[in-house]
Coordinates of C-alpha atoms and ligand atoms in Angstrom, one line a residue:
X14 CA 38.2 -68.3 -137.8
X15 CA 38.4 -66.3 -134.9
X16 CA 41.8 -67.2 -133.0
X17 CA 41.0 -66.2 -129.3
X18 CA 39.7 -68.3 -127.1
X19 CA 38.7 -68.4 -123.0
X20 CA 40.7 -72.0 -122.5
X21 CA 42.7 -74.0 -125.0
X22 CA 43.3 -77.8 -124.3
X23 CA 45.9 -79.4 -125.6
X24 CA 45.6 -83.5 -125.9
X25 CA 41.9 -85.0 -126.6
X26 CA 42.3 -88.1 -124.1
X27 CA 40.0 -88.7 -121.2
X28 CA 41.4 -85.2 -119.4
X29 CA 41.8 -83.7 -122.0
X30 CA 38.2 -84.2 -124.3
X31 CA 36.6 -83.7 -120.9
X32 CA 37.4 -80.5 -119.7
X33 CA 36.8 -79.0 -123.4
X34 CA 33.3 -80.5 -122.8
X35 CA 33.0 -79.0 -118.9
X36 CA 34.2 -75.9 -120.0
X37 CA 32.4 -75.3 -123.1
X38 CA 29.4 -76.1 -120.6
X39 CA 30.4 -73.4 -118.3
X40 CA 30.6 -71.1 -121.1
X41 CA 33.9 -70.8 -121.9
X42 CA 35.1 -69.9 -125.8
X43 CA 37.0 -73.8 -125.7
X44 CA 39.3 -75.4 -128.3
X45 CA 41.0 -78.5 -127.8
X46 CA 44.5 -79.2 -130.0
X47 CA 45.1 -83.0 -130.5
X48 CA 47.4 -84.5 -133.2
X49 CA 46.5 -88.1 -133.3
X50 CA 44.0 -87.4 -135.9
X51 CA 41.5 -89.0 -133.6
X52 CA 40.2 -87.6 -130.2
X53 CA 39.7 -90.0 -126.9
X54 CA 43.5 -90.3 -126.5
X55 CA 45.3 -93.5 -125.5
X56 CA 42.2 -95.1 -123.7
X57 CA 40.0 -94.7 -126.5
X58 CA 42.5 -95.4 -129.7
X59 CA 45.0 -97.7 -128.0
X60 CA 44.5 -98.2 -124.4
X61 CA 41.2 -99.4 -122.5
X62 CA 38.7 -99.7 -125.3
X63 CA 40.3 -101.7 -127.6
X64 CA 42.0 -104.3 -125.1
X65 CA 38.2 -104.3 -123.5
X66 CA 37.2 -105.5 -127.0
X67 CA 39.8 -108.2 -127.7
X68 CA 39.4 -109.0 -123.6
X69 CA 35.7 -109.7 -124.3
X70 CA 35.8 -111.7 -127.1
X71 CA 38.8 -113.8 -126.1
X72 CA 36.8 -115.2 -123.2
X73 CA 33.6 -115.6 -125.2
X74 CA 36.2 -117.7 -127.3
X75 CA 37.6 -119.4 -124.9
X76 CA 34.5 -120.1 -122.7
X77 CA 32.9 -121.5 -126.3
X78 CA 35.8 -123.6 -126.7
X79 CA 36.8 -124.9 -122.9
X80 CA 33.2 -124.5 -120.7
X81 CA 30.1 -124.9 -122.9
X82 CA 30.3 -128.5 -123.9
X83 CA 29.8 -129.2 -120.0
X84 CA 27.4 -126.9 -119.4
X85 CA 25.0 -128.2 -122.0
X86 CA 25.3 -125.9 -124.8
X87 CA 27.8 -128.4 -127.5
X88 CA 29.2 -126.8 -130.3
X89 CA 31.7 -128.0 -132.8
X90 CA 34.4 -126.6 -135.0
X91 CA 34.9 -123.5 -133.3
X92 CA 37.3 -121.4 -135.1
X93 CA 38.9 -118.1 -134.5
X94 CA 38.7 -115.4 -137.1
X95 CA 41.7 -113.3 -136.0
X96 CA 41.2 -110.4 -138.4
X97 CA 37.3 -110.3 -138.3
X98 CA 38.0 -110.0 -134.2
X99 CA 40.0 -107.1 -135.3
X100 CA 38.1 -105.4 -137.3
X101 CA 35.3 -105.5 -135.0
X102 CA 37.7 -103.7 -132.4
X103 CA 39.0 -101.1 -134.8
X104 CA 35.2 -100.6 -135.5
X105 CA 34.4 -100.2 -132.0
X106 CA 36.9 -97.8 -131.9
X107 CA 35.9 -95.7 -134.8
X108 CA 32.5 -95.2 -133.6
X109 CA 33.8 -94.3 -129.9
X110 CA 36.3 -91.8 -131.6
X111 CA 33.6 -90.3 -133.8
X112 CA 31.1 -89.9 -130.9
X113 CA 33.6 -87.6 -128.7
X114 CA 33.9 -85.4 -132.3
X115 CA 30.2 -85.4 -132.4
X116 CA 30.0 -84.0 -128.8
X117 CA 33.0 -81.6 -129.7
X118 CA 30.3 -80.6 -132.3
X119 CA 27.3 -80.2 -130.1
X120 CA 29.0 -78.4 -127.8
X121 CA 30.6 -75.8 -130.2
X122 CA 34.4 -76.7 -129.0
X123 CA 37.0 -75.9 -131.3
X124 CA 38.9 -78.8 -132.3
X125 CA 42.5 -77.9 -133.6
X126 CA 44.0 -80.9 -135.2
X127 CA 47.7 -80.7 -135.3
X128 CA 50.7 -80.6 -132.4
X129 CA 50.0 -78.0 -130.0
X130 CA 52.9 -75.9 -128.6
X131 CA 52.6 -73.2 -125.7
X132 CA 54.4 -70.0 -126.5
X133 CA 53.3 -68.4 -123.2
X134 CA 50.6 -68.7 -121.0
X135 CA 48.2 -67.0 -123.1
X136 CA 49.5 -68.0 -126.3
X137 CA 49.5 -71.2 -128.5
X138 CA 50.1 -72.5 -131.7
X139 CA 49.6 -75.5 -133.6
X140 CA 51.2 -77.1 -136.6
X141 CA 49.1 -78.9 -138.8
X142 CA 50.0 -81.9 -140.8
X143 CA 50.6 -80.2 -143.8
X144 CA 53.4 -78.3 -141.3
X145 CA 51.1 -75.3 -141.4
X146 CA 51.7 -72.8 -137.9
X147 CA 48.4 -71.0 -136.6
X148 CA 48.9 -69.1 -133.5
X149 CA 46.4 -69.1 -131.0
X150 CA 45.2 -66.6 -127.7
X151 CA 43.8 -67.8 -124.6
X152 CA 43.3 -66.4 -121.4
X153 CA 43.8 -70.3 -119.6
X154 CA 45.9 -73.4 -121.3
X155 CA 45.0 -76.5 -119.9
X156 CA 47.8 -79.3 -120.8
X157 CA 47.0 -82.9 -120.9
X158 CA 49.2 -84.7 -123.0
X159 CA 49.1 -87.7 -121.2
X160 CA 51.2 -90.4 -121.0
X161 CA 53.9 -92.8 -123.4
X162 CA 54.8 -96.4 -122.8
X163 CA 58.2 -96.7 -120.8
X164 CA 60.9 -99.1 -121.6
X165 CA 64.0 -100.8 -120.1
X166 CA 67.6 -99.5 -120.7
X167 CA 69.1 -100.8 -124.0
X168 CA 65.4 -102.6 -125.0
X169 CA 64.0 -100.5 -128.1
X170 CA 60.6 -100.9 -128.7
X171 CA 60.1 -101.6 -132.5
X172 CA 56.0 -102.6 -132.2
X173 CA 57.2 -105.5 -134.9
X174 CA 58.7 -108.3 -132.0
X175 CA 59.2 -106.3 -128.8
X176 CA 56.0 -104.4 -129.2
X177 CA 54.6 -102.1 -126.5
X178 CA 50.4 -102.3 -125.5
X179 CA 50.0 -100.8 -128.8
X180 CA 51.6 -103.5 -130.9
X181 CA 49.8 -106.1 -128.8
X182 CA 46.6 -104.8 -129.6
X183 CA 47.1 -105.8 -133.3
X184 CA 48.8 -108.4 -133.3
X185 CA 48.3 -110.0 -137.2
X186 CA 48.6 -113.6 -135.9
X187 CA 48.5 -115.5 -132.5
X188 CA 51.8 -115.3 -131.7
X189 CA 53.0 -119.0 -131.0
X190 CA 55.2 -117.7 -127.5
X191 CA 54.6 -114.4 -126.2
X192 CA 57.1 -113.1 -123.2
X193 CA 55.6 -110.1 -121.2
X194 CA 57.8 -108.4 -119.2
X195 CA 56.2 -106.6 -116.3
X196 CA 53.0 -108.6 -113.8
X197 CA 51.0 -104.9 -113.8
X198 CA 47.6 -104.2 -115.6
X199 CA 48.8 -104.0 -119.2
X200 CA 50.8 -107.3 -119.0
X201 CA 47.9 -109.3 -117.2
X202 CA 45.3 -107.9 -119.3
X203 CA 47.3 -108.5 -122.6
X204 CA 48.5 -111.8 -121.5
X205 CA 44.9 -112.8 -120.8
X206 CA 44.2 -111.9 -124.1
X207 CA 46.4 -113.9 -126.3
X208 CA 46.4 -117.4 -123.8
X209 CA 42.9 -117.8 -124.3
X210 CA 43.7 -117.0 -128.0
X211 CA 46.7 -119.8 -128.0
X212 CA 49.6 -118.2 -127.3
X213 CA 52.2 -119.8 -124.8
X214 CA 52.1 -117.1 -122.2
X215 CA 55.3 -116.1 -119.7
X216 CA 55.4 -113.2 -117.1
X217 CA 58.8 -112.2 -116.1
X218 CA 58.3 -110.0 -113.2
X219 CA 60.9 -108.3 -111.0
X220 CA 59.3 -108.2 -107.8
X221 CA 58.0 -111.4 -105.8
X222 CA 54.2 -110.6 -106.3
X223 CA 52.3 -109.3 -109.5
X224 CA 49.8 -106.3 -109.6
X225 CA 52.4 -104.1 -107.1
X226 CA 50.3 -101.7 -105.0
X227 CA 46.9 -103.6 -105.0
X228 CA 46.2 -105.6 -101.9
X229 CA 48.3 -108.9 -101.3
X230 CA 45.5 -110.8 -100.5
X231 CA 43.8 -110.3 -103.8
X232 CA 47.5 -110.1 -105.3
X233 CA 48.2 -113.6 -104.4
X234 CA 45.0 -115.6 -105.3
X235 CA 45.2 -113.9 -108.4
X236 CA 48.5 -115.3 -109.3
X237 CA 46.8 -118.7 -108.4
X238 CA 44.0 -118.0 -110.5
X239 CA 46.1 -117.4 -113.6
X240 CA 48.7 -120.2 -112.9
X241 CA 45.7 -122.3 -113.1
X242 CA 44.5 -120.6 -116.0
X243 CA 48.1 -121.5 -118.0
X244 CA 49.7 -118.8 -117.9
X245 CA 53.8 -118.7 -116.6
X246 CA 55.2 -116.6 -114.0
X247 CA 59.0 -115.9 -113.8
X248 CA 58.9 -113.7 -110.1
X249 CA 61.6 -111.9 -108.9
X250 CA 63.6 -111.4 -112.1
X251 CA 65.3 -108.8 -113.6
X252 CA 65.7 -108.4 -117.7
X253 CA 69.0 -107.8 -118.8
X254 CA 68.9 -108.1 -122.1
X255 CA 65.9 -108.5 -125.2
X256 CA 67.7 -108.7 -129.0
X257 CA 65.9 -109.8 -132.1
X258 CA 67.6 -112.5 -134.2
X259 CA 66.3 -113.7 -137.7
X260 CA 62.4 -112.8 -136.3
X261 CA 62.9 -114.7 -133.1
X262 CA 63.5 -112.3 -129.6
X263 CA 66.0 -113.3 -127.2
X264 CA 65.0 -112.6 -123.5
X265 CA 67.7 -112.5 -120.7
X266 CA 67.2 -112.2 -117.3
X267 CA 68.4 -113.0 -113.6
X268 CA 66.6 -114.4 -110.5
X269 CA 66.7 -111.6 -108.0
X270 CA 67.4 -114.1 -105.1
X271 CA 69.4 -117.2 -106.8
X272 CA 71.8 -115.0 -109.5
X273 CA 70.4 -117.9 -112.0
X274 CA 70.1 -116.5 -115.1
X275 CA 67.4 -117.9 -117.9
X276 CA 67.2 -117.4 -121.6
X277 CA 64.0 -117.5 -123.2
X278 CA 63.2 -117.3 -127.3
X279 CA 59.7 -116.0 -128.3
X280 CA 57.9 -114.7 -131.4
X281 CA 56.7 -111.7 -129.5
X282 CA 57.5 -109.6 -126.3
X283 CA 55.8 -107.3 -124.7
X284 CA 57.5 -104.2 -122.5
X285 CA 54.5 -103.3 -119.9
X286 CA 57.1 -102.0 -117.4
X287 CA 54.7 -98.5 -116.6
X288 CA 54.2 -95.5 -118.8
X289 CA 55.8 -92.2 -118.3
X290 CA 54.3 -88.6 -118.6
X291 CA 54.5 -86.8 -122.5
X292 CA 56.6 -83.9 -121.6
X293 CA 56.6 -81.6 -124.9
X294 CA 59.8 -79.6 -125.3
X295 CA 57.9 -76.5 -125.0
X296 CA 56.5 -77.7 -121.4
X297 CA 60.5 -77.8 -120.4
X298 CA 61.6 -74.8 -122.7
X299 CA 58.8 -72.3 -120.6
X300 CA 60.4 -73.9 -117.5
X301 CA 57.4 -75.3 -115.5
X302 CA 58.5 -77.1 -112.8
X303 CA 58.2 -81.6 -112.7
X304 CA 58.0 -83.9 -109.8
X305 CA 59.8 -87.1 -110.5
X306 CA 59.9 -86.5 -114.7
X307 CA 55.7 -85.5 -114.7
X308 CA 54.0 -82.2 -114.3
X309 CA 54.0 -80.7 -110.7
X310 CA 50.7 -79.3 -110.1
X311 CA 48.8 -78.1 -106.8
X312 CA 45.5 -78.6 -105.4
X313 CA 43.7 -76.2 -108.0
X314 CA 46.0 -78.0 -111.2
X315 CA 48.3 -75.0 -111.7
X316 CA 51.8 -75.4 -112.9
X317 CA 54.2 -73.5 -111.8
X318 CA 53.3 -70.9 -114.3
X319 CA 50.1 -69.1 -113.3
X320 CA 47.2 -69.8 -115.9
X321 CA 49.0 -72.8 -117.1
X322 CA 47.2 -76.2 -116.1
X323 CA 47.5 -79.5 -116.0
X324 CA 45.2 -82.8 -115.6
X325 CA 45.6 -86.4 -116.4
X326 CA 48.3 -88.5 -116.8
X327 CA 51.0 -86.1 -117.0
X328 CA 50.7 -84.8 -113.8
X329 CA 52.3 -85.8 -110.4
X330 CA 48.8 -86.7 -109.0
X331 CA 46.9 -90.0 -108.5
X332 CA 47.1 -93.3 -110.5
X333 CA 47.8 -93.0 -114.3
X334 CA 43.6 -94.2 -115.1
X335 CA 41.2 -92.5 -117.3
X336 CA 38.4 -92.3 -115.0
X337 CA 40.8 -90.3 -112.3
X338 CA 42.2 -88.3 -115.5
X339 CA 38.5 -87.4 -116.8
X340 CA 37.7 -86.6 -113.1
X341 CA 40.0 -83.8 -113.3
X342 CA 39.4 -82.4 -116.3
X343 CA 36.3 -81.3 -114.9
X344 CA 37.2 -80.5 -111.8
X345 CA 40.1 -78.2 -113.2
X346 CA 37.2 -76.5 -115.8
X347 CA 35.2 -75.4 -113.1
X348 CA 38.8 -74.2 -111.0
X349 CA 38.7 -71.7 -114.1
X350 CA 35.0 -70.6 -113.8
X351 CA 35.8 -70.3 -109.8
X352 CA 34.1 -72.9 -108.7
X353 CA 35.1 -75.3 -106.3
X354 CA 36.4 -78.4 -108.6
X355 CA 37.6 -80.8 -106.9
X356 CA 38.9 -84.8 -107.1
X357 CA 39.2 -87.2 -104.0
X358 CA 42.4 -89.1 -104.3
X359 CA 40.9 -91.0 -101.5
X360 CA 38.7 -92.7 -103.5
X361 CA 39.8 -94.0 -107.2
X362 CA 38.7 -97.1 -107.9
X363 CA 41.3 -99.4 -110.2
X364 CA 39.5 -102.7 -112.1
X365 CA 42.1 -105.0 -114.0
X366 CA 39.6 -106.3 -116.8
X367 CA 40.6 -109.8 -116.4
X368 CA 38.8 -113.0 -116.0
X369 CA 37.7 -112.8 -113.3
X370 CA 38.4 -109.5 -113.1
X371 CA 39.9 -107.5 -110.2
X372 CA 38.9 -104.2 -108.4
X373 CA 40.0 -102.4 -105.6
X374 CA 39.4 -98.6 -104.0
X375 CA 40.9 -97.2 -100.9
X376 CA 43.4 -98.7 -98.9
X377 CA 45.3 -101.7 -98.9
X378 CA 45.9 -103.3 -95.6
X379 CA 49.3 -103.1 -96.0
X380 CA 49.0 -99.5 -96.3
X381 CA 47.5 -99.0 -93.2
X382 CA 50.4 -101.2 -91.4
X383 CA 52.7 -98.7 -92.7
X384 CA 50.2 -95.7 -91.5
X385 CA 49.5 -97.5 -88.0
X386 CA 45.8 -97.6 -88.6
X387 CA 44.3 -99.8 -86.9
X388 CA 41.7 -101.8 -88.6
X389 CA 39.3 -104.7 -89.2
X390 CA 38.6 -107.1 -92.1
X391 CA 35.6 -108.6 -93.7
X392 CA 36.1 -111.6 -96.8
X393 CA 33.6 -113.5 -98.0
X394 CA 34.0 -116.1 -101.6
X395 CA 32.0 -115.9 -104.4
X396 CA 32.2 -119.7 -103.7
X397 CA 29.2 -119.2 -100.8
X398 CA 27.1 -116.8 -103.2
X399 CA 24.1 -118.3 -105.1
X400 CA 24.5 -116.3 -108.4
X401 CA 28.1 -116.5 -108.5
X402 CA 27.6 -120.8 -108.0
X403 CA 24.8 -120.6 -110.7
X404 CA 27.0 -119.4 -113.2
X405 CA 29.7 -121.4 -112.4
X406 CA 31.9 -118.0 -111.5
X407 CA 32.9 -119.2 -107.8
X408 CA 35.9 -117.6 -108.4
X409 CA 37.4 -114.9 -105.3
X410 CA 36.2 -113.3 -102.6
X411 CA 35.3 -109.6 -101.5
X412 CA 37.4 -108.0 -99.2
X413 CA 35.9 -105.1 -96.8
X414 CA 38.4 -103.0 -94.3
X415 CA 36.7 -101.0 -92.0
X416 CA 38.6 -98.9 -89.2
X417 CA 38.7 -100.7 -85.7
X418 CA 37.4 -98.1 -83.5
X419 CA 35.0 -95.7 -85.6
X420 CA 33.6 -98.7 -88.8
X421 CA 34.1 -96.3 -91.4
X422 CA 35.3 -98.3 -94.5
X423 CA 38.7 -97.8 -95.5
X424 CA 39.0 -99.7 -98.2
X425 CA 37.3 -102.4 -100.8
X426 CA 39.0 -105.1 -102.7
X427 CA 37.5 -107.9 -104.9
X428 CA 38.3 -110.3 -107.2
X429 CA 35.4 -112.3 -109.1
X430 CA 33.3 -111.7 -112.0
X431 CA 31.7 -108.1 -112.4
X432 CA 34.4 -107.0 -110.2
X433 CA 35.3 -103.9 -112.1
X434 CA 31.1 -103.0 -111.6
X435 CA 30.4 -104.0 -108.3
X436 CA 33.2 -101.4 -106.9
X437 CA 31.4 -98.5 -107.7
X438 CA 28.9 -99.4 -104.8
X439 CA 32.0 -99.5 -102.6
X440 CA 33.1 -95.9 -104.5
X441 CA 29.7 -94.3 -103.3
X442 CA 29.9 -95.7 -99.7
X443 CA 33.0 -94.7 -99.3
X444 CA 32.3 -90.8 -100.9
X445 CA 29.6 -90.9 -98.5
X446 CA 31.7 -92.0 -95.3
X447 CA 30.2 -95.2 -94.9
X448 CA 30.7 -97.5 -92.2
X449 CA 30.2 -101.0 -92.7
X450 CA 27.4 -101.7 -90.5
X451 CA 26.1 -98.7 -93.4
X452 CA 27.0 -101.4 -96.2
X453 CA 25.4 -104.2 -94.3
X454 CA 22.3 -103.1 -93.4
X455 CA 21.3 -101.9 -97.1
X456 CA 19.3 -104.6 -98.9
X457 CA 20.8 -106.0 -101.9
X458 CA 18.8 -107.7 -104.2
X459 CA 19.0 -111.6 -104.3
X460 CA 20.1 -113.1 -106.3
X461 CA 23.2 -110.8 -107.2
X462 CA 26.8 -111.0 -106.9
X463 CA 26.8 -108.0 -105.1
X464 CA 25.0 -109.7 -101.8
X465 CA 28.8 -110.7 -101.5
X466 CA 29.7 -107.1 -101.1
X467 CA 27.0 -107.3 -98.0
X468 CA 28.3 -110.5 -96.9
X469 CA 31.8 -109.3 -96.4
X470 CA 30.4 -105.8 -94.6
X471 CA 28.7 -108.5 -92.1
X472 CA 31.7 -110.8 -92.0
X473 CA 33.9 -107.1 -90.5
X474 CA 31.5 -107.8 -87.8
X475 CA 31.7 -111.9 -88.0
X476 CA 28.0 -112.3 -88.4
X477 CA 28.0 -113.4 -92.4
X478 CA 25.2 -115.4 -93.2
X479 CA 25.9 -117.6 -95.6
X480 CA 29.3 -118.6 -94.7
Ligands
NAI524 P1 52.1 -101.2 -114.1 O1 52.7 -100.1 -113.3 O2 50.7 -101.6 -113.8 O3 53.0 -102.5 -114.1 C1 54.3 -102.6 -114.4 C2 54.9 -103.8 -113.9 O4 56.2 -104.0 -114.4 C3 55.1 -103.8 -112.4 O5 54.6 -105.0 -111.8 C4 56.6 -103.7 -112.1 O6 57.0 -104.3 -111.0 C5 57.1 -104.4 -113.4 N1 58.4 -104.1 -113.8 C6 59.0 -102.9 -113.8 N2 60.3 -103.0 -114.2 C7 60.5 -104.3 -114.5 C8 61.6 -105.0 -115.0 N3 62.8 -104.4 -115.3 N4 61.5 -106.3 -115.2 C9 60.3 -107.0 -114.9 N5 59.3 -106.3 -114.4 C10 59.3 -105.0 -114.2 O7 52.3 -100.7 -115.6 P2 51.6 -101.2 -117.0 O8 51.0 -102.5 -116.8 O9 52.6 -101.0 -118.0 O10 50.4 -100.1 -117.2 C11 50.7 -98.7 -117.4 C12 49.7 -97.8 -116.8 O11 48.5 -98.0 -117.6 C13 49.4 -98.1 -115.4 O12 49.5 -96.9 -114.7 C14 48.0 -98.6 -115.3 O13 47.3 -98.1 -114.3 C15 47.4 -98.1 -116.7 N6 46.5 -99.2 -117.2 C16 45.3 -99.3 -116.6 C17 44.4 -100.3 -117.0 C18 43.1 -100.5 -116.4 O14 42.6 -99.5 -115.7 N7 42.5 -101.6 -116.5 C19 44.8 -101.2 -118.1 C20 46.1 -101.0 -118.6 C21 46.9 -100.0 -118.2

């Protein structure tokens, strides 16, 4: 096999699989190292796709279980099938997975399975599983090795009873209490997950509102929302201690505000405190310079070291999401054929998968407090729109803020069903500049959740119609 190449990736996630594809496209000799033994990274093996899987089926469980005797559709005996559930994620999986080799494939990329290492910036080697080293050339490296769960002082992760998202995405048995520690996407997502699937569900959060960073508005009804739906908050509260004894873990932890400290015993616990960017030892043995423990980067993705990218979640740039990670592997693949790639932090959106689910892009207002911006707001509830009534998903409200003097939208929040697809509307209008006179005055079709988005663009101007 011919060992020089034009760019070599190294990590197959989202950023990583991506820019092999963009840059094979553009014509580039491409290989892409990954030593998972599967490509699509953390999203597709133990992130987003799988918990989209057991998210989706949970509720269908649930909703069979809880909503469809009143709604005229009576079933009986209803039983869950824990490891049939399972398999049909692992499946799902499988068949994503194979489809980004299959495009490796049509594409002609290389794909180098083993653990990467960069010896210089045009020079890379991998070792194999059978602890085989092949040295590689390449005129560009790209790195994106992503990203690794982060834990507590003192709390070791042992994916048995203080598992991280990995752990609870297999889960052999619906564990009877499950403790989560940390109110951010993987916690609310995975604590959806197993409540609707039996589990005694408690949060223990250190700040006083979950979801940090998305808008309080939609922060706070959504702690309503899943109060109401069972599960337990513990708010302001720090964890001082998780041991295992005989099976059974032992949380500790402190009320911020009171000093009262709690003890709570559980089956399982969850640690969904953030992730943290995979820093190889060769990334910190060749020097390149970090930003706060992840890879510093500038506008065009360069390290430090010229020739030597970066893209994804290791890097010190935007959230830690696939979408924003796959969005700069291509922007950083055309960078290398000198074109003008480029991402717009400005506009990421964020979806929690939840039920209902919650999305958000732009700015929060409290944000723009802290920017001085001044500003104007549109809400309307998915109470006051026709389809959402029908369906029986009343459920939150859209959120629309629109600068005070020029209209242009600043920001979109929702929480209701189809959330997570109605904000890539607000995503367009906002790449576009719109205003939200723009937004109001574009029809939607009827009926549709998404006349709410319209709703709330005419409510920034207090003329809703239906509310
Ligand atoms: P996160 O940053 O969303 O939430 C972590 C939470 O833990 C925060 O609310 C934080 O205040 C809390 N916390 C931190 N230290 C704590 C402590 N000592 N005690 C109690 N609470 C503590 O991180 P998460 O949920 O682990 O997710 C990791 C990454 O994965 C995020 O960057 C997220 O964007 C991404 N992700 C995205 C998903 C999506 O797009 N739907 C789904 C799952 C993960």
């Amino acid at each position: 096999m011919d060992k020089n190449f034009d760019v070599i990736v190294i990590g197959g996630g989202p950023a990583g699989y991506v820019c092999a594809i963009r840059s094979a496209q553009l014509g580039f000799k491409t290989a892409c190292i990954e030593s998972r033994g599967t490509l699509g990274g953390t999203c597709l093996n133990v992130g987003c796709i799988p918990s989209k899987s057991l998210l989706n089926l949970s509720e269908n469980y649930h909703k069979v279980q809880n909503e469809f005797n009143n709604l005229g559709i009576e079933s009986s005996n209803v039983k869950l099938n824990l490891s049939k559930m399972m398999s049909n994620k692992n499946k799902s999986v499988l068949t994503l997975t194979k489809g980004v080799e299959y495009l490796f494939k049509k594409n002609k990329i290389t794909y180098l399975k083993g653990k990467g290492s960069i010896l210089s910036k045009n020079s890379v080697s991998v070792l194999d599983e059978s602890k085989n080293k092949t040295n590689y050339k390449t005129k560009n490296v790209v790195i994106s090795t992503g990203s690794i769960p982060s834990s507590l002082p003192g709390i070791k992760i042992d994916e048995n009873n203080i598992v991280s998202s990995t752990g609870a995405l297999s889960f052999n048995k619906v564990p009877k209490e499950l403790i989560i520690i940390g109110g951010g996407y993987i916690g609310l997502e995975m604590g959806s997950v197993w409540k609707r699937l039996g589990s005694k569900v408690t949060v223990i959060e250190f700040l006083d509102h979950i979801i940090p960073g998305m808008d309080k508005d939609i922060s706070n009804e959504f702690l309503k929302i899943l109060i109401k739906q069972g599960i337990n908050f513990k708010l302001n509260s720090k964890v001082t201690n998780v041991k295992v004894v005989k099976d059974k873990a032992i949380i500790d932890f402190t009320n911020n505000k009171s000093s009262k400290r709690e003890r709570i015993e559980c089956d399982k616990v969850l640690v969904a405190v953030g992730r943290k960017s995979n820093i190889g030892e060769d990334i910190v043995k060749l020097g390149i310079k970090l930003e706060k423990g992840k890879i510093k980067v500038n506008k065009k993705f360069e390290t430090s070291i010229k020739g030597i990218y970066a893209v994804g979640d290791c890097i010190q740039l935007g959230p830690m999401l696939a979408h924003k990670a796959e969005d700069e592997g291509i922007a950083v693949a055309e960078i290398i054929a000198g074109q003008a790639g480029h991402v717009n932090y400005e506009v990421i959106p964020a979806v929690i998968y939840t039920s209902p689910e919650v999305a958000a892009v732009g700015k929060t207002e409290q944000e723009l407090q802290k920017e001085s911006i001044k500003y104007k707001i549109g809400k309307f509830p998915f109470l006051a729109n026709s389809r959402a009534k029908v369906n029986n998903e009343t459920e939150g409200f859209v959120k629309i803020i629109a600068d005070d003097k020029t209209d242009k939208v600043l920001g979109v929040h929702i929480i209701g069903s189809h959330a997570g697809t109605m904000i890539a509307e607000m995503a367009l209008a906002m790449e576009f500049g719109a205003s939200s006179e723009d937004i109001a005055r574009t029809c939607h079709a009827h009926p549709t959740h998404t006349e709410a988005v319209k709703e709330a663009a005419l409510a920034v101007d207090k003329r809703p119609i239906h509310f």
